[in-house]
PDB file of C-alpha atoms and ligand atoms in Angstrom:
ATOM      1  CA  UNK A 915     -21.833 -13.841 -14.725  1.00 64.00           C
ATOM      2  CA  UNK A 916     -18.085 -14.097 -13.972  1.00 83.00           C
ATOM      3  CA  UNK A 917     -16.745 -12.048 -11.071  1.00 97.00           C
ATOM      4  CA  UNK A 918     -14.972  -8.947 -12.364  1.00 98.00           C
ATOM      5  CA  UNK A 919     -12.687  -8.893  -9.314  1.00 98.00           C
ATOM      6  CA  UNK A 920     -11.193 -11.918  -7.563  1.00 98.00           C
ATOM      7  CA  UNK A 921     -10.021 -11.698  -3.970  1.00 98.00           C
ATOM      8  CA  UNK A 922      -7.626 -14.214  -2.469  1.00 98.00           C
ATOM      9  CA  UNK A 923      -7.281 -13.869   1.295  1.00 98.00           C
ATOM     10  CA  UNK A 924      -3.798 -14.915   2.412  1.00 98.00           C
ATOM     11  CA  UNK A 925      -2.341 -14.820   5.923  1.00 96.00           C
ATOM     12  CA  UNK A 926      -1.633 -11.108   6.499  1.00 98.00           C
ATOM     13  CA  UNK A 927      -2.426  -9.894   2.974  1.00 98.00           C
ATOM     14  CA  UNK A 928      -4.869 -10.061   0.081  1.00 98.00           C
ATOM     15  CA  UNK A 929      -4.440 -10.510  -3.625  1.00 98.00           C
ATOM     16  CA  UNK A 930      -6.946  -8.589  -5.723  1.00 98.00           C
ATOM     17  CA  UNK A 931      -7.085  -9.701  -9.357  1.00 98.00           C
ATOM     18  CA  UNK A 932      -8.773  -7.652 -12.087  1.00 98.00           C
ATOM     19  CA  UNK A 933     -10.774 -10.303 -13.882  1.00 98.00           C
ATOM     20  CA  UNK A 934     -12.086  -9.395 -17.327  1.00 98.00           C
ATOM     21  CA  UNK A 935      -9.338 -11.151 -19.274  1.00 98.00           C
ATOM     22  CA  UNK A 936     -11.219 -11.227 -22.603  1.00 98.00           C
ATOM     23  CA  UNK A 937     -11.102  -7.377 -22.502  1.00 98.00           C
ATOM     24  CA  UNK A 938      -7.570  -7.236 -21.068  1.00 98.00           C
ATOM     25  CA  UNK A 939      -9.223  -6.348 -17.739  1.00 98.00           C
ATOM     26  CA  UNK A 940     -10.595  -3.042 -19.038  1.00 98.00           C
ATOM     27  CA  UNK A 941     -12.748  -1.225 -16.491  1.00 98.00           C
ATOM     28  CA  UNK A 942     -16.515  -1.031 -16.650  1.00 97.00           C
ATOM     29  CA  UNK A 943     -18.763   0.311 -13.889  1.00 97.00           C
ATOM     30  CA  UNK A 944     -19.276  -3.166 -12.443  1.00 98.00           C
ATOM     31  CA  UNK A 945     -15.546  -3.738 -12.066  1.00 98.00           C
ATOM     32  CA  UNK A 946     -15.093  -0.315 -10.463  1.00 98.00           C
ATOM     33  CA  UNK A 947     -17.791  -1.169  -7.908  1.00 98.00           C
ATOM     34  CA  UNK A 948     -16.325  -4.602  -7.196  1.00 98.00           C
ATOM     35  CA  UNK A 949     -12.820  -3.180  -6.778  1.00 98.00           C
ATOM     36  CA  UNK A 950     -14.123  -0.504  -4.432  1.00 98.00           C
ATOM     37  CA  UNK A 951     -15.824  -3.174  -2.297  1.00 98.00           C
ATOM     38  CA  UNK A 952     -12.660  -5.294  -2.256  1.00 98.00           C
ATOM     39  CA  UNK A 953     -10.569  -2.317  -1.121  1.00 98.00           C
ATOM     40  CA  UNK A 954     -13.215  -1.497   1.529  1.00 97.00           C
ATOM     41  CA  UNK A 955     -12.560  -4.954   2.987  1.00 97.00           C
ATOM     42  CA  UNK A 956      -8.795  -4.399   2.947  1.00 97.00           C
ATOM     43  CA  UNK A 957      -9.325  -1.187   4.904  1.00 95.00           C
ATOM     44  CA  UNK A 958     -11.618  -2.665   7.533  1.00 96.00           C
ATOM     45  CA  UNK A 959      -9.752  -5.950   8.062  1.00 96.00           C
ATOM     46  CA  UNK A 960      -7.116  -5.298  10.728  1.00 94.00           C
ATOM     47  CA  UNK A 961      -5.366  -8.535   9.836  1.00 97.00           C
ATOM     48  CA  UNK A 962      -4.738  -7.349   6.288  1.00 98.00           C
ATOM     49  CA  UNK A 963      -1.347  -5.618   6.335  1.00 98.00           C
ATOM     50  CA  UNK A 964      -0.503  -5.521   2.619  1.00 98.00           C
ATOM     51  CA  UNK A 965      -2.262  -5.680  -0.728  1.00 98.00           C
ATOM     52  CA  UNK A 966      -1.180  -7.205  -4.030  1.00 98.00           C
ATOM     53  CA  UNK A 967      -2.964  -6.028  -7.181  1.00 98.00           C
ATOM     54  CA  UNK A 968      -2.661  -7.919 -10.466  1.00 98.00           C
ATOM     55  CA  UNK A 969      -4.617  -8.878 -13.577  1.00 98.00           C
ATOM     56  CA  UNK A 970      -5.999 -12.159 -14.895  1.00 98.00           C
ATOM     57  CA  UNK A 971      -4.869 -13.534 -18.239  1.00 98.00           C
ATOM     58  CA  UNK A 972      -2.311 -11.953 -20.557  1.00 98.00           C
ATOM     59  CA  UNK A 973      -2.771  -8.297 -19.605  1.00 98.00           C
ATOM     60  CA  UNK A 974      -2.818  -6.193 -16.455  1.00 98.00           C
ATOM     61  CA  UNK A 975      -5.443  -3.641 -17.506  1.00 99.00           C
ATOM     62  CA  UNK A 976      -6.345  -1.819 -20.735  1.00 98.00           C
ATOM     63  CA  UNK A 977      -7.942   1.152 -18.956  1.00 98.00           C
ATOM     64  CA  UNK A 978     -11.507   2.189 -19.624  1.00 98.00           C
ATOM     65  CA  UNK A 979     -13.670  -0.330 -21.511  1.00 98.00           C
ATOM     66  CA  UNK A 980     -14.104   1.532 -24.774  1.00 97.00           C
ATOM     67  CA  UNK A 981     -17.114  -0.533 -25.789  1.00 96.00           C
ATOM     68  CA  UNK A 982     -18.978   1.557 -23.171  1.00 93.00           C
ATOM     69  CA  UNK A 983     -17.832   4.730 -24.942  1.00 92.00           C
ATOM     70  CA  UNK A 984     -19.226   4.215 -28.440  1.00 91.00           C
ATOM     71  CA  UNK A 985     -20.804   7.568 -29.267  1.00 89.00           C
ATOM     72  CA  UNK A 986     -24.557   7.890 -29.532  1.00 85.00           C
ATOM     73  CA  UNK A 987     -25.998   8.444 -33.029  1.00 87.00           C
ATOM     74  CA  UNK A 988     -27.858  11.559 -31.820  1.00 89.00           C
ATOM     75  CA  UNK A 989     -24.543  13.457 -31.557  1.00 86.00           C
ATOM     76  CA  UNK A 990     -24.704  13.873 -27.767  1.00 89.00           C
ATOM     77  CA  UNK A 991     -21.277  13.858 -26.098  1.00 90.00           C
ATOM     78  CA  UNK A 992     -20.232  11.887 -23.029  1.00 90.00           C
ATOM     79  CA  UNK A 993     -19.091  13.536 -19.811  1.00 94.00           C
ATOM     80  CA  UNK A 994     -15.798  11.776 -19.121  1.00 96.00           C
ATOM     81  CA  UNK A 995     -15.160  14.130 -16.206  1.00 97.00           C
ATOM     82  CA  UNK A 996     -18.084  12.453 -14.486  1.00 96.00           C
ATOM     83  CA  UNK A 997     -16.463   9.002 -14.665  1.00 96.00           C
ATOM     84  CA  UNK A 998     -13.150  10.354 -13.477  1.00 98.00           C
ATOM     85  CA  UNK A 999     -14.762  12.235 -10.602  1.00 98.00           C
ATOM     86  CA  UNK A1000     -16.926   9.310  -9.499  1.00 98.00           C
ATOM     87  CA  UNK A1001     -14.711   6.314 -10.188  1.00 98.00           C
ATOM     88  CA  UNK A1002     -11.067   6.710 -11.231  1.00 98.00           C
ATOM     89  CA  UNK A1003     -10.080   9.660  -9.040  1.00 98.00           C
ATOM     90  CA  UNK A1004     -11.408   8.126  -5.797  1.00 98.00           C
ATOM     91  CA  UNK A1005      -9.580   4.886  -6.681  1.00 98.00           C
ATOM     92  CA  UNK A1006      -6.252   6.659  -7.194  1.00 98.00           C
ATOM     93  CA  UNK A1007      -6.703   8.689  -4.002  1.00 98.00           C
ATOM     94  CA  UNK A1008      -7.465   5.499  -2.103  1.00 98.00           C
ATOM     95  CA  UNK A1009      -4.442   3.605  -3.376  1.00 98.00           C
ATOM     96  CA  UNK A1010      -2.242   6.458  -2.174  1.00 97.00           C
ATOM     97  CA  UNK A1011      -4.028   6.796   1.168  1.00 96.00           C
ATOM     98  CA  UNK A1012      -4.402   3.093   2.042  1.00 98.00           C
ATOM     99  CA  UNK A1013      -2.602   2.564   5.344  1.00 97.00           C
ATOM    100  CA  UNK A1014      -1.011  -0.652   4.050  1.00 98.00           C
ATOM    101  CA  UNK A1015       1.589  -1.048   1.287  1.00 98.00           C
ATOM    102  CA  UNK A1016       0.191  -1.839  -2.145  1.00 98.00           C
ATOM    103  CA  UNK A1017       2.267  -3.985  -4.492  1.00 99.00           C
ATOM    104  CA  UNK A1018       1.283  -4.152  -8.153  1.00 99.00           C
ATOM    105  CA  UNK A1019       2.270  -7.138 -10.302  1.00 99.00           C
ATOM    106  CA  UNK A1020       1.937  -5.952 -13.898  1.00 99.00           C
ATOM    107  CA  UNK A1021       1.509  -9.227 -15.733  1.00 98.00           C
ATOM    108  CA  UNK A1022       1.126  -7.858 -19.259  1.00 98.00           C
ATOM    109  CA  UNK A1023       0.034  -4.711 -21.021  1.00 98.00           C
ATOM    110  CA  UNK A1024      -0.987  -1.777 -18.795  1.00 99.00           C
ATOM    111  CA  UNK A1025      -2.662   0.839 -20.996  1.00 98.00           C
ATOM    112  CA  UNK A1026      -4.527   4.085 -20.389  1.00 98.00           C
ATOM    113  CA  UNK A1027      -5.935   4.306 -16.886  1.00 98.00           C
ATOM    114  CA  UNK A1028      -4.642   0.748 -16.380  1.00 98.00           C
ATOM    115  CA  UNK A1029      -1.060   2.022 -16.568  1.00 98.00           C
ATOM    116  CA  UNK A1030      -1.759   4.852 -14.148  1.00 98.00           C
ATOM    117  CA  UNK A1031      -3.567   2.645 -11.644  1.00 98.00           C
ATOM    118  CA  UNK A1032      -0.406   0.518 -11.559  1.00 99.00           C
ATOM    119  CA  UNK A1033       1.717   3.649 -11.049  1.00 98.00           C
ATOM    120  CA  UNK A1034      -0.458   4.682  -8.092  1.00 98.00           C
ATOM    121  CA  UNK A1035       0.646   1.561  -6.211  1.00 98.00           C
ATOM    122  CA  UNK A1036       3.573   1.686  -3.800  1.00 98.00           C
ATOM    123  CA  UNK A1037       5.830  -0.918  -5.376  1.00 98.00           C
ATOM    124  CA  UNK A1038       5.401  -1.923  -9.008  1.00 99.00           C
ATOM    125  CA  UNK A1039       6.880  -5.166 -10.335  1.00 99.00           C
ATOM    126  CA  UNK A1040       6.390  -5.987 -13.997  1.00 99.00           C
ATOM    127  CA  UNK A1041       6.944  -9.127 -16.011  1.00 98.00           C
ATOM    128  CA  UNK A1042       9.583  -8.707 -18.720  1.00 98.00           C
ATOM    129  CA  UNK A1043       6.951  -8.871 -21.472  1.00 98.00           C
ATOM    130  CA  UNK A1044       4.734  -6.208 -19.853  1.00 98.00           C
ATOM    131  CA  UNK A1045       4.325  -2.822 -21.513  1.00 98.00           C
ATOM    132  CA  UNK A1046       3.123   0.531 -20.228  1.00 98.00           C
ATOM    133  CA  UNK A1047       1.157   2.614 -22.725  1.00 98.00           C
ATOM    134  CA  UNK A1048      -0.192   6.104 -22.119  1.00 98.00           C
ATOM    135  CA  UNK A1049      -2.779   5.306 -24.790  1.00 98.00           C
ATOM    136  CA  UNK A1050      -4.876   8.438 -24.222  1.00 98.00           C
ATOM    137  CA  UNK A1051      -3.406  10.591 -27.011  1.00 98.00           C
ATOM    138  CA  UNK A1052      -4.401   7.916 -29.530  1.00 98.00           C
ATOM    139  CA  UNK A1053      -8.004   8.754 -28.617  1.00 98.00           C
ATOM    140  CA  UNK A1054      -7.616  12.508 -28.322  1.00 98.00           C
ATOM    141  CA  UNK A1055      -7.648  12.297 -24.510  1.00 98.00           C
ATOM    142  CA  UNK A1056      -5.425  13.450 -21.663  1.00 98.00           C
ATOM    143  CA  UNK A1057      -3.543  10.973 -19.445  1.00 98.00           C
ATOM    144  CA  UNK A1058      -5.834  10.559 -16.441  1.00 98.00           C
ATOM    145  CA  UNK A1059      -6.100   8.460 -13.290  1.00 98.00           C
ATOM    146  CA  UNK A1060      -3.153  10.472 -11.968  1.00 98.00           C
ATOM    147  CA  UNK A1061      -0.992  10.046 -15.077  1.00 98.00           C
ATOM    148  CA  UNK A1062      -0.054  13.695 -15.466  1.00 98.00           C
ATOM    149  CA  UNK A1063       0.814  13.751 -11.749  1.00 98.00           C
ATOM    150  CA  UNK A1064       2.841  10.552 -11.602  1.00 98.00           C
ATOM    151  CA  UNK A1065       4.734  10.660 -14.900  1.00 98.00           C
ATOM    152  CA  UNK A1066       6.803  13.862 -14.488  1.00 97.00           C
ATOM    153  CA  UNK A1067       7.518  12.935 -10.886  1.00 97.00           C
ATOM    154  CA  UNK A1068       8.695   9.427 -11.745  1.00 98.00           C
ATOM    155  CA  UNK A1069      10.541   9.896 -15.022  1.00 98.00           C
ATOM    156  CA  UNK A1070      11.017  13.674 -15.369  1.00 98.00           C
ATOM    157  CA  UNK A1071       9.331  16.171 -17.701  1.00 98.00           C
ATOM    158  CA  UNK A1072      11.032  15.189 -20.984  1.00 98.00           C
ATOM    159  CA  UNK A1073      10.172  11.507 -20.742  1.00 98.00           C
ATOM    160  CA  UNK A1074       6.700  12.286 -19.371  1.00 98.00           C
ATOM    161  CA  UNK A1075       5.971  14.389 -22.461  1.00 98.00           C
ATOM    162  CA  UNK A1076       7.289  11.734 -24.807  1.00 98.00           C
ATOM    163  CA  UNK A1077       5.206   9.026 -23.174  1.00 98.00           C
ATOM    164  CA  UNK A1078       2.048  11.159 -23.073  1.00 98.00           C
ATOM    165  CA  UNK A1079       2.271  12.695 -26.564  1.00 98.00           C
ATOM    166  CA  UNK A1080       3.627   9.722 -28.512  1.00 98.00           C
ATOM    167  CA  UNK A1081       1.570   7.059 -26.667  1.00 98.00           C
ATOM    168  CA  UNK A1082       4.194   4.456 -27.539  1.00 98.00           C
ATOM    169  CA  UNK A1083       4.585   1.271 -25.502  1.00 98.00           C
ATOM    170  CA  UNK A1084       7.360   1.347 -22.908  1.00 98.00           C
ATOM    171  CA  UNK A1085       8.708  -2.121 -22.110  1.00 98.00           C
ATOM    172  CA  UNK A1086       9.161  -3.270 -18.526  1.00 98.00           C
ATOM    173  CA  UNK A1087      12.969  -3.294 -18.643  1.00 98.00           C
ATOM    174  CA  UNK A1088      13.091   0.310 -19.847  1.00 98.00           C
ATOM    175  CA  UNK A1089      10.372   1.254 -17.360  1.00 98.00           C
ATOM    176  CA  UNK A1090      12.681   0.007 -14.609  1.00 98.00           C
ATOM    177  CA  UNK A1091      15.693   1.760 -16.137  1.00 98.00           C
ATOM    178  CA  UNK A1092      13.743   5.044 -16.279  1.00 98.00           C
ATOM    179  CA  UNK A1093      12.518   4.736 -12.679  1.00 98.00           C
ATOM    180  CA  UNK A1094       8.863   4.355 -13.665  1.00 98.00           C
ATOM    181  CA  UNK A1095       8.632   1.096 -11.724  1.00 98.00           C
ATOM    182  CA  UNK A1096      10.556  -0.690  -9.004  1.00 98.00           C
ATOM    183  CA  UNK A1097      11.604  -3.823 -10.863  1.00 98.00           C
ATOM    184  CA  UNK A1098      11.270  -5.848 -14.048  1.00 98.00           C
ATOM    185  CA  UNK A1099      11.360  -9.612 -13.419  1.00 98.00           C
ATOM    186  CA  UNK A1100      11.116 -12.709 -15.597  1.00 98.00           C
ATOM    187  CA  UNK A1101       7.482 -13.354 -16.555  1.00 98.00           C
ATOM    188  CA  UNK A1102       7.592 -16.807 -14.968  1.00 98.00           C
ATOM    189  CA  UNK A1103       8.801 -15.356 -11.653  1.00 98.00           C
ATOM    190  CA  UNK A1104       6.437 -12.374 -11.456  1.00 98.00           C
ATOM    191  CA  UNK A1105       3.730 -13.741  -9.186  1.00 98.00           C
ATOM    192  CA  UNK A1106       6.066 -15.657  -6.877  1.00 98.00           C
ATOM    193  CA  UNK A1107       8.307 -12.582  -6.457  1.00 98.00           C
ATOM    194  CA  UNK A1108       5.301 -10.315  -5.948  1.00 98.00           C
ATOM    195  CA  UNK A1109       3.758 -12.654  -3.374  1.00 98.00           C
ATOM    196  CA  UNK A1110       7.028 -13.098  -1.498  1.00 98.00           C
ATOM    197  CA  UNK A1111       7.446  -9.336  -1.355  1.00 98.00           C
ATOM    198  CA  UNK A1112       3.842  -8.732  -0.264  1.00 98.00           C
ATOM    199  CA  UNK A1113       4.028 -11.456   2.401  1.00 98.00           C
ATOM    200  CA  UNK A1114       7.246  -9.888   3.712  1.00 98.00           C
ATOM    201  CA  UNK A1115       5.703  -6.407   3.828  1.00 98.00           C
ATOM    202  CA  UNK A1116       2.731  -7.860   5.740  1.00 98.00           C
ATOM    203  CA  UNK A1117       4.999  -8.799   8.666  1.00 98.00           C
ATOM    204  CA  UNK A1118       6.607  -5.379   8.892  1.00 98.00           C
ATOM    205  CA  UNK A1119       5.708  -2.223  10.897  1.00 98.00           C
ATOM    206  CA  UNK A1120       2.490  -1.394   9.050  1.00 98.00           C
ATOM    207  CA  UNK A1121       1.762   1.786  10.976  1.00 98.00           C
ATOM    208  CA  UNK A1122       5.266   3.053  10.237  1.00 98.00           C
ATOM    209  CA  UNK A1123       4.671   2.245   6.556  1.00 98.00           C
ATOM    210  CA  UNK A1124       1.505   4.341   6.571  1.00 98.00           C
ATOM    211  CA  UNK A1125       3.543   7.276   7.876  1.00 98.00           C
ATOM    212  CA  UNK A1126       6.233   6.708   5.208  1.00 98.00           C
ATOM    213  CA  UNK A1127       3.563   6.754   2.486  1.00 98.00           C
ATOM    214  CA  UNK A1128       2.212  10.058   3.804  1.00 97.00           C
ATOM    215  CA  UNK A1129       5.664  11.618   3.977  1.00 98.00           C
ATOM    216  CA  UNK A1130       6.673  10.589   0.463  1.00 97.00           C
ATOM    217  CA  UNK A1131       3.349  11.632  -1.047  1.00 96.00           C
ATOM    218  CA  UNK A1132       3.692  15.099   0.483  1.00 97.00           C
ATOM    219  CA  UNK A1133       7.383  15.595  -0.243  1.00 96.00           C
ATOM    220  CA  UNK A1134       7.333  16.687  -3.874  1.00 88.00           C
ATOM    221  CA  UNK A1135       4.923  19.526  -3.201  1.00 93.00           C
ATOM    222  CA  UNK A1136       6.416  20.664   0.107  1.00 98.00           C
ATOM    223  CA  UNK A1137       9.226  23.075   0.834  1.00 98.00           C
ATOM    224  CA  UNK A1138      12.146  21.697   2.847  1.00 98.00           C
ATOM    225  CA  UNK A1139      10.774  23.439   5.955  1.00 98.00           C
ATOM    226  CA  UNK A1140       7.312  21.970   5.475  1.00 98.00           C
ATOM    227  CA  UNK A1141       8.741  18.520   4.908  1.00 98.00           C
ATOM    228  CA  UNK A1142      10.975  18.693   7.971  1.00 98.00           C
ATOM    229  CA  UNK A1143       7.953  19.681  10.060  1.00 98.00           C
ATOM    230  CA  UNK A1144       5.937  16.826   8.589  1.00 98.00           C
ATOM    231  CA  UNK A1145       8.737  14.331   9.303  1.00 98.00           C
ATOM    232  CA  UNK A1146       8.849  15.587  12.889  1.00 98.00           C
ATOM    233  CA  UNK A1147       5.097  15.047  13.329  1.00 98.00           C
ATOM    234  CA  UNK A1148       5.010  11.640  11.643  1.00 98.00           C
ATOM    235  CA  UNK A1149       8.103  10.466  13.519  1.00 98.00           C
ATOM    236  CA  UNK A1150       6.538  11.567  16.790  1.00 98.00           C
ATOM    237  CA  UNK A1151       3.620   9.234  16.074  1.00 97.00           C
ATOM    238  CA  UNK A1152       5.816   6.409  14.794  1.00 98.00           C
ATOM    239  CA  UNK A1153       7.994   6.715  17.887  1.00 98.00           C
ATOM    240  CA  UNK A1154       4.942   6.068  20.085  1.00 98.00           C
ATOM    241  CA  UNK A1155       4.120   2.775  18.373  1.00 98.00           C
ATOM    242  CA  UNK A1156       4.816  -0.602  19.969  1.00 98.00           C
ATOM    243  CA  UNK A1157       6.620  -1.542  16.765  1.00 98.00           C
ATOM    244  CA  UNK A1158       9.268   1.091  17.377  1.00 98.00           C
ATOM    245  CA  UNK A1159       9.860  -0.247  20.903  1.00 98.00           C
ATOM    246  CA  UNK A1160      10.022  -3.757  19.481  1.00 98.00           C
ATOM    247  CA  UNK A1161      12.421  -2.710  16.697  1.00 98.00           C
ATOM    248  CA  UNK A1162      14.839  -1.162  19.196  1.00 98.00           C
ATOM    249  CA  UNK A1163      14.530  -4.096  21.626  1.00 98.00           C
ATOM    250  CA  UNK A1164      15.115  -6.634  18.851  1.00 98.00           C
ATOM    251  CA  UNK A1165      18.176  -4.725  17.667  1.00 98.00           C
ATOM    252  CA  UNK A1166      19.652  -4.589  21.167  1.00 98.00           C
ATOM    253  CA  UNK A1167      18.889  -8.268  21.803  1.00 98.00           C
ATOM    254  CA  UNK A1168      20.292  -9.273  18.394  1.00 98.00           C
ATOM    255  CA  UNK A1169      17.097 -11.041  17.322  1.00 98.00           C
ATOM    256  CA  UNK A1170      14.488 -10.606  14.579  1.00 97.00           C
ATOM    257  CA  UNK A1171      11.703  -8.176  15.511  1.00 98.00           C
ATOM    258  CA  UNK A1172       8.083  -9.279  15.726  1.00 98.00           C
ATOM    259  CA  UNK A1173       5.950  -6.366  14.572  1.00 98.00           C
ATOM    260  CA  UNK A1174       2.205  -6.079  15.171  1.00 97.00           C
ATOM    261  CA  UNK A1175       1.714  -3.237  12.695  1.00 97.00           C
ATOM    262  CA  UNK A1176      -0.651  -1.461  15.093  1.00 96.00           C
ATOM    263  CA  UNK A1177      -0.892   2.325  15.447  1.00 96.00           C
ATOM    264  CA  UNK A1178      -0.048   3.819  18.841  1.00 96.00           C
ATOM    265  CA  UNK A1179      -2.895   3.866  21.400  1.00 90.00           C
TER     266      UNK A1179
HETATM  267  O1  T3D B1514     -14.560   7.323 -18.427  1.00 64.55           O
HETATM  268  C1  T3D B1514     -13.768   7.530 -19.342  1.00 64.55           C
HETATM  269  O2  T3D B1514     -13.926   7.049 -20.441  1.00 64.55           O
HETATM  270  C2  T3D B1514     -12.564   8.362 -19.075  1.00 64.55           C
HETATM  271  C3  T3D B1514     -11.458   7.517 -18.618  1.00 64.55           C
HETATM  272  C4  T3D B1514     -10.544   7.083 -19.518  1.00 64.55           C
HETATM  273  C5  T3D B1514      -9.490   6.172 -19.063  1.00 64.55           C
HETATM  274  C6  T3D B1514      -8.825   5.401 -20.159  1.00 64.55           C
HETATM  275  O3  T3D B1514      -8.258   4.401 -19.799  1.00 64.55           O
HETATM  276  S1  T3D B1514      -8.868   5.915 -21.798  1.00 64.55           S
HETATM  277  C7  T3D B1514      -7.806   4.705 -22.576  1.00 64.55           C
HETATM  278  C8  T3D B1514      -8.540   3.416 -22.871  1.00 64.55           C
HETATM  279  N1  T3D B1514      -7.657   2.359 -23.259  1.00 64.55           N
HETATM  280  C9  T3D B1514      -7.065   2.265 -24.457  1.00 64.55           C
HETATM  281  O4  T3D B1514      -7.149   3.155 -25.275  1.00 64.55           O
HETATM  282  C10 T3D B1514      -6.351   0.987 -24.780  1.00 64.55           C
HETATM  283  C11 T3D B1514      -7.116   0.213 -25.838  1.00 64.55           C
HETATM  284  N2  T3D B1514      -6.475  -1.046 -26.094  1.00 64.55           N
HETATM  285  C12 T3D B1514      -5.393  -1.175 -26.889  1.00 64.55           C
HETATM  286  O5  T3D B1514      -4.854  -0.209 -27.380  1.00 64.55           O
HETATM  287  C13 T3D B1514      -4.875  -2.561 -27.109  1.00 64.55           C
HETATM  288  O6  T3D B1514      -5.896  -3.463 -26.837  1.00 64.55           O
HETATM  289  C14 T3D B1514      -3.660  -2.875 -26.216  1.00 64.55           C
HETATM  290  C15 T3D B1514      -2.451  -2.079 -26.711  1.00 64.55           C
HETATM  291  C16 T3D B1514      -3.931  -2.555 -24.750  1.00 64.55           C
HETATM  292  C17 T3D B1514      -3.334  -4.380 -26.321  1.00 64.55           C
HETATM  293  O7  T3D B1514      -3.205  -4.748 -27.686  1.00 64.55           O
HETATM  294  P1  T3D B1514      -3.207  -6.298 -28.078  1.00 64.55           P
HETATM  295  O8  T3D B1514      -2.954  -6.337 -29.544  1.00 64.55           O
HETATM  296  O9  T3D B1514      -2.284  -7.025 -27.177  1.00 64.55           O
HETATM  297  O10 T3D B1514      -4.680  -6.836 -27.727  1.00 64.55           O
HETATM  298  P2  T3D B1514      -6.036  -6.540 -28.518  1.00 64.55           P
HETATM  299  O11 T3D B1514      -6.250  -7.593 -29.540  1.00 64.55           O
HETATM  300  O12 T3D B1514      -6.087  -5.134 -28.964  1.00 64.55           O
HETATM  301  O13 T3D B1514      -7.097  -6.708 -27.317  1.00 64.55           O
HETATM  302  C18 T3D B1514      -7.562  -7.980 -26.909  1.00 64.55           C
HETATM  303  C19 T3D B1514      -9.051  -7.860 -26.704  1.00 64.55           C
HETATM  304  O14 T3D B1514      -9.292  -6.945 -25.653  1.00 64.55           O
HETATM  305  C20 T3D B1514      -9.743  -7.323 -27.953  1.00 64.55           C
HETATM  306  O15 T3D B1514     -11.032  -7.900 -27.989  1.00 64.55           O
HETATM  307  P3  T3D B1514     -11.376  -8.978 -29.137  1.00 64.55           P
HETATM  308  O16 T3D B1514     -11.079  -8.353 -30.462  1.00 64.55           O
HETATM  309  O17 T3D B1514     -10.476 -10.161 -28.853  1.00 64.55           O
HETATM  310  O18 T3D B1514     -12.832  -9.287 -28.921  1.00 64.55           O
HETATM  311  C21 T3D B1514      -9.871  -5.857 -27.622  1.00 64.55           C
HETATM  312  O19 T3D B1514     -10.953  -5.231 -28.284  1.00 64.55           O
HETATM  313  C22 T3D B1514     -10.153  -5.910 -26.137  1.00 64.55           C
HETATM  314  N3  T3D B1514      -9.750  -4.641 -25.507  1.00 64.55           N
HETATM  315  C23 T3D B1514      -8.501  -4.187 -25.287  1.00 64.55           C
HETATM  316  N4  T3D B1514      -8.550  -3.000 -24.708  1.00 64.55           N
HETATM  317  C24 T3D B1514      -9.852  -2.693 -24.545  1.00 64.55           C
HETATM  318  C25 T3D B1514     -10.618  -3.743 -25.063  1.00 64.55           C
HETATM  319  N5  T3D B1514     -11.952  -3.708 -25.055  1.00 64.55           N
HETATM  320  C26 T3D B1514     -12.525  -2.611 -24.532  1.00 64.55           C
HETATM  321  N6  T3D B1514     -11.868  -1.583 -24.015  1.00 64.55           N
HETATM  322  C27 T3D B1514     -10.516  -1.578 -24.013  1.00 64.55           C
HETATM  323  N7  T3D B1514      -9.864  -0.535 -23.436  1.00 64.55           N
END
């Protein structure tokens, strides 16, 4: 049986590719388990300082594999909350909490949970032909995998409602214009741009990045006072890292810094 997740170990970073291209990389339980294992390795490998997530074939990810959701003839109903609780929610929490930057290269359609998994990554690049579809309303469902959290924060309440209720495709160029993603690039350049960016991030102050991720994730729910206190605490830790000392030394010596990415002792 083909691997549902491919892992390419590069110097300093890994590329994880969702690999069910005949189903537009829709998620089944096997792919969830394989992705979890691949992310476990990212977390335990100290040499891995950035992650690039993408999809095989012509799509990024079409969300849940609906062939696993065909209703039973006995009228019994599925418990979708169970799948979210066991599989999607831990994945979204992990992408946010990973102590390394996560780049997502959206190489084609990103629908349903597939769109929201992309939006849980730190920097989202999309090929010009890619589309983001909050497909849930077409099925009578609610945007999940963090969709109702990410959308209003990224594009504002009016656009979030339009995307969620109308379930229309949003092209990559407009997604960039609306602030849903970082950048739309030519399809042919997507993977090279995404790899160059990920490789660059992998040489940077990884511990400092982990503190930036924490600060930004907390900011939209914090008061100004809470956020200032958090910045103080995170900066205290960042200031004790060797990378901070190296950054200052490199600046003073007018040379490029060499960061190790390590947390303070
Ligand atoms: O646990 C839970 O269930 C709760 C969690 C829910 C999370 C969710 O993600 S719910 C939302 C699920 N996703 C969708 O509703 C999207 C369904 N897919 C589509 O609407 C379309 O496929 C796309 C708009 C994404 C792409 O359209 P198009 O025309 O480019 O491709 P296509 O021909 O529709 O798809 C190509 C193949 O992939 C096709 O198979 P075939 O006919 O060649 O054998 C299609 O059936 C298959 N495919 C696409 N999406 C899914 C899928 N198979 C299973 N599940 C899918 N989600």
